[in-house]
Coordinates of C-alpha atoms and ligand atoms in Angstrom, one line a residue:
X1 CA 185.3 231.7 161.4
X2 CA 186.4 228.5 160.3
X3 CA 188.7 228.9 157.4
X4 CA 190.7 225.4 157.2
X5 CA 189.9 223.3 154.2
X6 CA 187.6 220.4 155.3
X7 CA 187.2 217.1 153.5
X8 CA 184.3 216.4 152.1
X9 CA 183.3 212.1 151.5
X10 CA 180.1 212.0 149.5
X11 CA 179.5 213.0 146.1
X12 CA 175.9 213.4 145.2
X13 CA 174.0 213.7 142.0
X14 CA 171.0 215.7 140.6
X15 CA 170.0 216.0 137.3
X16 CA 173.2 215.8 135.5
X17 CA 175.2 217.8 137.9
X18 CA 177.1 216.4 140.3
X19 CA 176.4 218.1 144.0
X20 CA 178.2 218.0 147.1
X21 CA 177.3 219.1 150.8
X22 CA 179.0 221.8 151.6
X23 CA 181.0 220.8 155.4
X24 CA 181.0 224.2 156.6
X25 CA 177.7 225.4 155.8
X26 CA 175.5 222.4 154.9
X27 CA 174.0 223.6 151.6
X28 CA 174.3 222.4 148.4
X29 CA 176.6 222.9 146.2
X30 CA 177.2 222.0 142.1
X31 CA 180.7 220.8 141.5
X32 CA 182.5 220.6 137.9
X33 CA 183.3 217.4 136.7
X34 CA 182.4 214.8 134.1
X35 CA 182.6 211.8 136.6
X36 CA 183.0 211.2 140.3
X37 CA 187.0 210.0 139.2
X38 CA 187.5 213.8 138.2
X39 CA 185.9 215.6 140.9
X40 CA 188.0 213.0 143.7
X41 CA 190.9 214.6 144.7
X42 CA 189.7 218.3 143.8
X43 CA 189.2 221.4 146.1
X44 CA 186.7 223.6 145.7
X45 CA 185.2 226.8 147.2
X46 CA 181.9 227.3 147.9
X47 CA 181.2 231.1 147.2
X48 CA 178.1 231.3 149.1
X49 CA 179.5 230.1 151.9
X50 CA 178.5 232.3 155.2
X51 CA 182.6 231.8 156.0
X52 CA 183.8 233.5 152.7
X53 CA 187.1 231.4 152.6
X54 CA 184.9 227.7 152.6
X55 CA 187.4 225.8 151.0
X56 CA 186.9 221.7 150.9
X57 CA 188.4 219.0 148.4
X58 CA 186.4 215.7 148.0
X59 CA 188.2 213.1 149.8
X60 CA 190.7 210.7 147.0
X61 CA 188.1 208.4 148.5
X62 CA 184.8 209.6 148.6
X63 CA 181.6 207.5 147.7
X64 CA 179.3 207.9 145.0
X65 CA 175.7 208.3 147.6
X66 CA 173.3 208.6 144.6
X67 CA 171.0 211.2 143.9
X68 CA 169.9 213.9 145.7
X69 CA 166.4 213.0 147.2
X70 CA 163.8 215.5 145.8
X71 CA 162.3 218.5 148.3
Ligands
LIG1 ZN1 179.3 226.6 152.4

């Protein structure tokens, strides 16, 4: 179990939710936020995680990659 909060660098977008990669597990996840300014900075906790403590926070300096390709 890997319970330290990792930093996350890229902030995604699909639809008009903003999405991030989750570092511990690799999915998906929707984070709150009206623009990539409020989300930097923030830690969040992805509930689905497999590790139930997957805590991150999106880097102060994190890039804006675009939107997420569709499946
Ligand atoms: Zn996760």
């Amino acid at each position: 179990m890997d319970s330290e909060i990792k930093i996350v660098n890229a902030i995604y977008k699909d639809g008009g939710d903003y999405m991030i990669e989750c570092p511990h597990c690799g999915e998906w996840m929707i984070v709150e936020g009206d623009d990539t300014e409020e989300i930097r900075g923030e830690q969040y906790v992805h509930t689905d995680c497999d590790d139930a403590r997957g805590w991150l926070e999106v880097a102060d300096t994190a890039r804006y990659a675009g939107r997420v390709a569709a499946e």
